[in-house]
PDB file of C-alpha atoms in Angstrom:
ATOM      1  CA  GLY A   1      -6.475  31.365  38.142  1.00 50.00           C
ATOM      2  CA  ALA A   2      -4.097  28.765  39.595  1.00 44.00           C
ATOM      3  CA  ALA A   3      -6.948  26.357  40.348  1.00 44.00           C
ATOM      4  CA  MET A   4      -8.200  26.572  36.795  1.00 43.00           C
ATOM      5  CA  ALA A   5      -4.782  25.832  35.340  1.00 41.00           C
ATOM      6  CA  HIS A   6      -4.491  22.864  37.664  1.00 41.00           C
ATOM      7  CA  GLY A   7      -7.888  21.553  36.565  1.00 41.00           C
ATOM      8  CA  HIS A   8      -6.888  21.511  32.920  1.00 40.00           C
ATOM      9  CA  GLY A   9      -3.750  19.489  33.638  1.00 40.00           C
ATOM     10  CA  PRO A  10      -2.432  19.175  30.057  1.00 40.00           C
ATOM     11  CA  GLY A  11       0.562  17.160  31.243  1.00 41.00           C
ATOM     12  CA  ARG A  12      -1.611  14.438  32.698  1.00 40.00           C
ATOM     13  CA  CYS A  13      -3.633  13.965  29.531  1.00 40.00           C
ATOM     14  CA  ARG A  14      -0.526  13.775  27.410  1.00 42.00           C
ATOM     15  CA  CYS A  15       1.143  10.902  29.237  1.00 43.00           C
ATOM     16  CA  CYS A  16      -2.094   8.908  29.569  1.00 44.00           C
ATOM     17  CA  GLY A  17      -1.770   5.935  27.181  1.00 52.00           C
ATOM     18  CA  GLU A  18       1.247   7.531  25.562  1.00 54.00           C
ATOM     19  CA  GLU A  19       2.762   4.320  24.231  1.00 57.00           C
ATOM     20  CA  ALA A  20      -0.397   3.298  22.403  1.00 57.00           C
ATOM     21  CA  ALA A  21      -0.812   6.788  21.049  1.00 56.00           C
ATOM     22  CA  GLU A  22       2.760   6.872  19.807  1.00 57.00           C
ATOM     23  CA  ARG A  23       2.365   3.607  17.959  1.00 56.00           C
ATOM     24  CA  GLY A  24      -0.964   4.727  16.536  1.00 54.00           C
ATOM     25  CA  ALA A  25       0.659   7.892  15.287  1.00 53.00           C
ATOM     26  CA  ALA A  26       3.365   5.986  13.452  1.00 55.00           C
ATOM     27  CA  TRP A  27       0.861   3.717  11.751  1.00 52.00           C
ATOM     28  CA  GLY A  28      -1.918   5.976  10.740  1.00 49.00           C
ATOM     29  CA  LEU A  29      -2.444   9.329  12.318  1.00 46.00           C
ATOM     30  CA  HIS A  30       0.499  11.555  11.556  1.00 43.00           C
ATOM     31  CA  ARG A  31       3.596  11.783   9.414  1.00 43.00           C
ATOM     32  CA  GLU A  32       4.384   8.090   9.220  1.00 58.00           C
ATOM     33  CA  GLY A  33       0.975   6.623   8.425  1.00 75.00           C
ATOM     34  CA  LEU A  34       0.876   6.207   4.658  1.00 91.00           C
ATOM     35  CA  TYR A  35      -2.737   5.179   4.084  1.00 91.00           C
ATOM     36  CA  LEU A  36      -3.645   8.849   3.447  1.00 92.00           C
ATOM     37  CA  ARG A  37      -0.891   9.022   0.811  1.00 94.00           C
ATOM     38  CA  ILE A  38      -2.372   6.299  -1.398  1.00 96.00           C
ATOM     39  CA  ASP A  39      -3.851   7.425  -4.708  1.00 96.00           C
ATOM     40  CA  ARG A  40      -7.176   5.652  -4.145  1.00 94.00           C
ATOM     41  CA  GLN A  41      -8.504   6.389  -7.614  1.00 94.00           C
ATOM     42  CA  ARG A  42      -5.774   4.204  -9.085  1.00 96.00           C
ATOM     43  CA  LEU A  43      -5.428   1.590  -6.318  1.00 97.00           C
ATOM     44  CA  GLN A  44      -5.955  -1.925  -7.696  1.00 97.00           C
ATOM     45  CA  CYS A  45      -6.474  -5.308  -6.108  1.00 98.00           C
ATOM     46  CA  LEU A  46      -6.348  -8.248  -8.515  1.00 98.00           C
ATOM     47  CA  ASN A  47      -8.361 -11.419  -7.829  1.00 98.00           C
ATOM     48  CA  GLU A  48     -10.559  -9.759  -5.190  1.00 98.00           C
ATOM     49  CA  ARG A  49     -13.900 -11.512  -4.807  1.00 98.00           C
ATOM     50  CA  ARG A  50     -15.879  -8.331  -4.196  1.00 98.00           C
ATOM     51  CA  GLU A  51     -14.947  -5.344  -6.348  1.00 97.00           C
ATOM     52  CA  GLY A  52     -13.452  -2.476  -4.363  1.00 96.00           C
ATOM     53  CA  SER A  53     -12.934  -4.577  -1.219  1.00 98.00           C
ATOM     54  CA  GLY A  54      -9.129  -4.520  -1.542  1.00 98.00           C
ATOM     55  CA  ALA A  55      -9.088  -0.765  -0.962  1.00 97.00           C
ATOM     56  CA  THR A  56     -10.851  -1.112   2.418  1.00 97.00           C
ATOM     57  CA  VAL A  57      -7.874  -2.837   4.085  1.00 97.00           C
ATOM     58  CA  PHE A  58      -5.853   0.407   3.906  1.00 96.00           C
ATOM     59  CA  ARG A  59      -7.319   2.421   6.760  1.00 93.00           C
ATOM     60  CA  PRO A  60      -6.298   4.108  10.026  1.00 91.00           C
ATOM     61  CA  TRP A  61      -4.342   1.924  12.461  1.00 88.00           C
ATOM     62  CA  GLU A  62      -6.913   2.421  15.193  1.00 89.00           C
ATOM     63  CA  GLU A  63      -9.599   0.966  12.877  1.00 92.00           C
ATOM     64  CA  ARG A  64      -7.583  -2.163  12.055  1.00 93.00           C
ATOM     65  CA  ARG A  65      -9.823  -4.444  14.131  1.00 92.00           C
ATOM     66  CA  ASP A  66     -12.996  -3.554  12.260  1.00 94.00           C
ATOM     67  CA  ARG A  67     -13.832  -7.083  11.077  1.00 94.00           C
ATOM     68  CA  SER A  68     -16.566  -5.868   8.717  1.00 95.00           C
ATOM     69  CA  GLN A  69     -13.969  -4.623   6.224  1.00 95.00           C
ATOM     70  CA  PHE A  70     -11.772  -7.198   4.509  1.00 98.00           C
ATOM     71  CA  VAL A  71     -10.723  -8.533   1.140  1.00 98.00           C
ATOM     72  CA  GLU A  72     -11.054 -12.171   0.112  1.00 98.00           C
ATOM     73  CA  SER A  73      -9.458 -13.722  -2.945  1.00 98.00           C
ATOM     74  CA  ASP A  74     -11.653 -15.173  -5.658  1.00 97.00           C
ATOM     75  CA  ASP A  75     -10.336 -17.899  -7.992  1.00 92.00           C
ATOM     76  CA  ASP A  76      -7.474 -19.158  -5.835  1.00 97.00           C
ATOM     77  CA  GLU A  77      -5.429 -18.018  -2.857  1.00 98.00           C
ATOM     78  CA  GLU A  78      -3.436 -15.278  -4.636  1.00 98.00           C
ATOM     79  CA  LEU A  79      -3.927 -11.547  -4.140  1.00 98.00           C
ATOM     80  CA  LEU A  80      -2.014  -8.720  -5.822  1.00 98.00           C
ATOM     81  CA  PHE A  81      -2.245  -5.069  -4.782  1.00 98.00           C
ATOM     82  CA  ASN A  82      -1.026  -2.215  -6.983  1.00 98.00           C
ATOM     83  CA  ILE A  83      -0.637   0.815  -4.713  1.00 98.00           C
ATOM     84  CA  PRO A  84       0.254   4.161  -6.297  1.00 98.00           C
ATOM     85  CA  PHE A  85       1.229   6.941  -3.898  1.00 96.00           C
ATOM     86  CA  THR A  86       0.578  10.655  -4.294  1.00 95.00           C
ATOM     87  CA  GLY A  87       4.288  11.334  -3.827  1.00 95.00           C
ATOM     88  CA  SER A  88       7.528   9.572  -3.034  1.00 95.00           C
ATOM     89  CA  VAL A  89       7.565   7.201  -0.080  1.00 95.00           C
ATOM     90  CA  LYS A  90      10.306   5.775   2.111  1.00 96.00           C
ATOM     91  CA  LEU A  91       8.667   2.533   3.245  1.00 96.00           C
ATOM     92  CA  LYS A  92       9.853   1.334   6.664  1.00 96.00           C
ATOM     93  CA  GLY A  93       7.434  -1.351   7.773  1.00 96.00           C
ATOM     94  CA  VAL A  94       4.335  -3.362   6.943  1.00 97.00           C
ATOM     95  CA  ILE A  95       1.595  -4.983   9.061  1.00 96.00           C
ATOM     96  CA  VAL A  96      -0.647  -7.691   7.579  1.00 98.00           C
ATOM     97  CA  MET A  97      -3.650  -8.798   9.611  1.00 98.00           C
ATOM     98  CA  GLY A  98      -5.885 -11.764   8.778  1.00 98.00           C
ATOM     99  CA  GLU A  99      -7.941 -14.473  10.449  1.00 97.00           C
ATOM    100  CA  ASP A 100      -6.330 -16.852  12.926  1.00 97.00           C
ATOM    101  CA  ASP A 101      -6.907 -19.722  10.499  1.00 98.00           C
ATOM    102  CA  GLU A 102      -5.728 -21.135   7.167  1.00 98.00           C
ATOM    103  CA  THR A 103      -7.045 -18.165   5.135  1.00 98.00           C
ATOM    104  CA  HIS A 104      -4.271 -15.941   6.571  1.00 98.00           C
ATOM    105  CA  PRO A 105      -1.609 -15.110   3.944  1.00 98.00           C
ATOM    106  CA  ALA A 106       1.630 -17.014   4.519  1.00 98.00           C
ATOM    107  CA  GLU A 107       3.953 -15.058   2.239  1.00 98.00           C
ATOM    108  CA  MET A 108       4.286 -11.463   1.046  1.00 98.00           C
ATOM    109  CA  ARG A 109       6.409 -10.254  -1.864  1.00 98.00           C
ATOM    110  CA  LEU A 110       7.051  -6.532  -2.363  1.00 98.00           C
ATOM    111  CA  PHE A 111       7.851  -4.867  -5.693  1.00 98.00           C
ATOM    112  CA  ARG A 112       8.638  -1.196  -6.173  1.00 98.00           C
ATOM    113  CA  ASN A 113       7.832   1.164  -9.033  1.00 98.00           C
ATOM    114  CA  ILE A 114       6.264  -1.333 -11.458  1.00 97.00           C
ATOM    115  CA  PRO A 115       2.844   0.240 -12.144  1.00 96.00           C
ATOM    116  CA  HIS A 116      -0.086  -1.975 -13.227  1.00 95.00           C
ATOM    117  CA  MET A 117       1.562  -5.260 -12.314  1.00 98.00           C
ATOM    118  CA  SER A 118      -0.310  -8.380 -13.377  1.00 98.00           C
ATOM    119  CA  PHE A 119       0.025 -11.916 -12.018  1.00 98.00           C
ATOM    120  CA  ASP A 120       2.320 -12.678 -14.974  1.00 97.00           C
ATOM    121  CA  ASP A 121       4.680  -9.943 -13.760  1.00 97.00           C
ATOM    122  CA  THR A 122       5.029 -11.586 -10.345  1.00 98.00           C
ATOM    123  CA  ALA A 123       7.484 -14.047 -11.903  1.00 97.00           C
ATOM    124  CA  LYS A 124      10.010 -11.198 -11.533  1.00 97.00           C
ATOM    125  CA  GLU A 125      12.368 -11.086  -8.576  1.00 97.00           C
ATOM    126  CA  PRO A 126      10.777  -9.023  -5.778  1.00 98.00           C
ATOM    127  CA  GLU A 127      12.667  -6.374  -3.813  1.00 98.00           C
ATOM    128  CA  GLN A 128      11.890  -8.303  -0.622  1.00 98.00           C
ATOM    129  CA  THR A 129       9.995 -11.440   0.421  1.00 98.00           C
ATOM    130  CA  PHE A 130       8.529 -12.107   3.863  1.00 98.00           C
ATOM    131  CA  SER A 131       7.284 -15.292   5.502  1.00 98.00           C
ATOM    132  CA  LEU A 132       4.213 -14.195   7.420  1.00 98.00           C
ATOM    133  CA  SER A 133       2.925 -15.418  10.760  1.00 98.00           C
ATOM    134  CA  ARG A 134      -0.762 -15.434  11.576  1.00 98.00           C
ATOM    135  CA  ASP A 135      -1.576 -12.034  13.019  1.00 97.00           C
ATOM    136  CA  PRO A 136      -5.265 -11.735  13.933  1.00 97.00           C
ATOM    137  CA  LEU A 137      -4.714  -8.595  16.045  1.00 95.00           C
ATOM    138  CA  GLY A 138      -2.465  -6.593  13.727  1.00 94.00           C
ATOM    139  CA  GLU A 139       0.520  -6.601  16.083  1.00 92.00           C
ATOM    140  CA  LEU A 140       3.423  -7.893  13.969  1.00 96.00           C
ATOM    141  CA  GLU A 141       5.520  -5.393  12.078  1.00 95.00           C
ATOM    142  CA  TYR A 142       7.693  -6.539   9.168  1.00 97.00           C
ATOM    143  CA  PRO A 143      10.602  -4.107   8.671  1.00 97.00           C
ATOM    144  CA  THR A 144      11.629  -3.447   5.081  1.00 97.00           C
ATOM    145  CA  LYS A 145      15.160  -3.036   3.763  1.00 97.00           C
ATOM    146  CA  ILE A 146      14.831   0.734   3.721  1.00 95.00           C
ATOM    147  CA  ALA A 147      17.618   1.249   1.154  1.00 96.00           C
ATOM    148  CA  ARG A 148      15.500  -0.668  -1.371  1.00 97.00           C
ATOM    149  CA  PHE A 149      12.316   1.218  -0.534  1.00 97.00           C
ATOM    150  CA  SER A 150      13.584   4.770  -0.137  1.00 95.00           C
ATOM    151  CA  ASN A 151      12.033   6.230  -3.292  1.00 95.00           C
ATOM    152  CA  VAL A 152       8.764   4.420  -3.907  1.00 97.00           C
ATOM    153  CA  TYR A 153       5.985   6.013  -5.933  1.00 97.00           C
ATOM    154  CA  HIS A 154       4.264   2.694  -6.628  1.00 98.00           C
ATOM    155  CA  LEU A 155       4.227  -0.388  -4.384  1.00 98.00           C
ATOM    156  CA  SER A 156       2.988  -3.817  -5.452  1.00 98.00           C
ATOM    157  CA  MET A 157       2.206  -6.405  -2.783  1.00 98.00           C
ATOM    158  CA  HIS A 158       1.849  -9.999  -3.913  1.00 98.00           C
ATOM    159  CA  PHE A 159       0.406 -12.628  -1.572  1.00 98.00           C
ATOM    160  CA  PRO A 160       1.100 -15.910  -3.409  1.00 98.00           C
ATOM    161  CA  LYS A 161      -0.145 -18.355  -0.776  1.00 98.00           C
ATOM    162  CA  ASN A 162      -1.854 -18.820   2.560  1.00 98.00           C
ATOM    163  CA  PHE A 163      -1.795 -21.502   5.264  1.00 98.00           C
ATOM    164  CA  GLY A 164      -3.800 -24.037   3.256  1.00 98.00           C
ATOM    165  CA  ALA A 165      -7.296 -22.613   2.607  1.00 98.00           C
ATOM    166  CA  GLU A 166      -8.818 -22.265  -0.862  1.00 98.00           C
ATOM    167  CA  THR A 167      -9.035 -18.487  -0.533  1.00 98.00           C
ATOM    168  CA  THR A 168      -7.032 -15.807   1.284  1.00 98.00           C
ATOM    169  CA  LYS A 169      -8.526 -13.196   3.596  1.00 98.00           C
ATOM    170  CA  ILE A 170      -6.891  -9.930   4.693  1.00 98.00           C
ATOM    171  CA  PHE A 171      -8.496  -7.499   7.141  1.00 98.00           C
ATOM    172  CA  TYR A 172      -5.896  -4.772   7.370  1.00 97.00           C
ATOM    173  CA  ILE A 173      -2.601  -3.738   5.794  1.00 97.00           C
ATOM    174  CA  GLY A 174      -0.564  -1.048   7.552  1.00 96.00           C
ATOM    175  CA  LEU A 175       2.195   0.824   5.754  1.00 96.00           C
ATOM    176  CA  LYS A 176       4.676   2.839   7.785  1.00 95.00           C
ATOM    177  CA  GLY A 177       7.165   5.319   6.424  1.00 95.00           C
ATOM    178  CA  GLU A 178       7.830   8.854   5.281  1.00 93.00           C
ATOM    179  CA  TRP A 179       6.173  10.672   2.432  1.00 91.00           C
ATOM    180  CA  THR A 180       7.571  13.465   0.268  1.00 92.00           C
ATOM    181  CA  GLU A 181       5.579  15.479  -2.199  1.00 87.00           C
ATOM    182  CA  ALA A 182       6.351  14.577  -5.796  1.00 75.00           C
ATOM    183  CA  HIS A 183       7.237  17.072  -8.491  1.00 67.00           C
ATOM    184  CA  ARG A 184       5.360  15.069 -11.093  1.00 56.00           C
ATOM    185  CA  HIS A 185       5.409  17.748 -13.762  1.00 55.00           C
ATOM    186  CA  GLU A 186       9.208  17.903 -13.957  1.00 51.00           C
ATOM    187  CA  VAL A 187       9.437  14.125 -14.117  1.00 51.00           C
ATOM    188  CA  THR A 188       7.088  14.000 -17.121  1.00 49.00           C
ATOM    189  CA  ILE A 189       9.080  16.623 -19.046  1.00 46.00           C
ATOM    190  CA  CYS A 190      12.376  14.789 -18.412  1.00 47.00           C
ATOM    191  CA  ASN A 191      10.915  11.534 -19.681  1.00 49.00           C
ATOM    192  CA  TYR A 192       9.788  13.094 -22.941  1.00 48.00           C
ATOM    193  CA  GLU A 193      13.147  14.742 -23.522  1.00 47.00           C
ATOM    194  CA  ALA A 194      14.967  11.504 -22.861  1.00 49.00           C
ATOM    195  CA  SER A 195      12.872   9.618 -25.425  1.00 47.00           C
ATOM    196  CA  ALA A 196      12.194  12.436 -27.866  1.00 50.00           C
ATOM    197  CA  ASN A 197      11.853  10.403 -31.059  1.00 51.00           C
ATOM    198  CA  PRO A 198       9.229   7.850 -30.034  1.00 49.00           C
ATOM    199  CA  ALA A 199       7.239  10.599 -28.309  1.00 48.00           C
ATOM    200  CA  ASP A 200       7.288  12.763 -31.454  1.00 47.00           C
ATOM    201  CA  HIS A 201       6.253   9.789 -33.515  1.00 46.00           C
ATOM    202  CA  LYS A 202       3.306   9.097 -31.223  1.00 46.00           C
ATOM    203  CA  LEU A 203       2.182  12.712 -31.409  1.00 46.00           C
ATOM    204  CA  GLU A 204       2.118  12.604 -35.227  1.00 46.00           C
ATOM    205  CA  GLN A 205      -0.198   9.614 -35.118  1.00 47.00           C
ATOM    206  CA  ILE A 206      -2.510  11.135 -32.548  1.00 45.00           C
ATOM    207  CA  THR A 207      -2.719  14.679 -33.980  1.00 43.00           C
ATOM    208  CA  PRO A 208      -5.121  14.071 -36.908  1.00 43.00           C
ATOM    209  CA  GLN A 209      -7.560  12.321 -34.585  1.00 43.00           C
ATOM    210  CA  THR A 210      -7.376  15.174 -32.091  1.00 40.00           C
ATOM    211  CA  HIS A 211      -8.167  17.716 -34.806  1.00 42.00           C
ATOM    212  CA  PHE A 212     -11.040  15.571 -35.938  1.00 44.00           C
ATOM    213  CA  ILE A 213     -12.516  15.464 -32.421  1.00 44.00           C
ATOM    214  CA  SER A 214     -12.216  19.213 -31.823  1.00 37.00           C
TER     215      SER A 214
END
């Protein structure tokens, strides 16, 4: 029996490549990787050249170097992501990985809890702005001001410029933080109670149509 136990050696496996595993866990595998907490049905990327390509940059950390998946901007160098989460997020850090050339984004602006942002909305003051360095390997982590990003149900990421190319290319975006399940239902009820009159008014307008349909 002793020989068998020795052969299995669980301790040895565990410490093998532990650092890499730990970092991988934070960025994509376990509690802190937020890509699984994105509501993909409602994820938007504005000014993407190929429809649906923006969503592909949110993937497991260990798949960040898959160069076949990327988003490229279309009309100019700007990209804007609207990222709804399936709960409440405390965002702690961001990784942005691009090419080692002028298509790499040079600036990132983060906005919280402004669903369906458009490029017009980016004139607002962001919660935090980052100057980005070229990061072709996905190694640089940009820490957020956690107090500003402690209760995020919707994150918008605006990339206004790159290092001089006509279009911007992003291969991978990593989001690190903690996720808490949302009690959506309660939130909805509170909102209606707080703005009872306009809600009632809306219902009156909609009711006849609803009857007509049914």
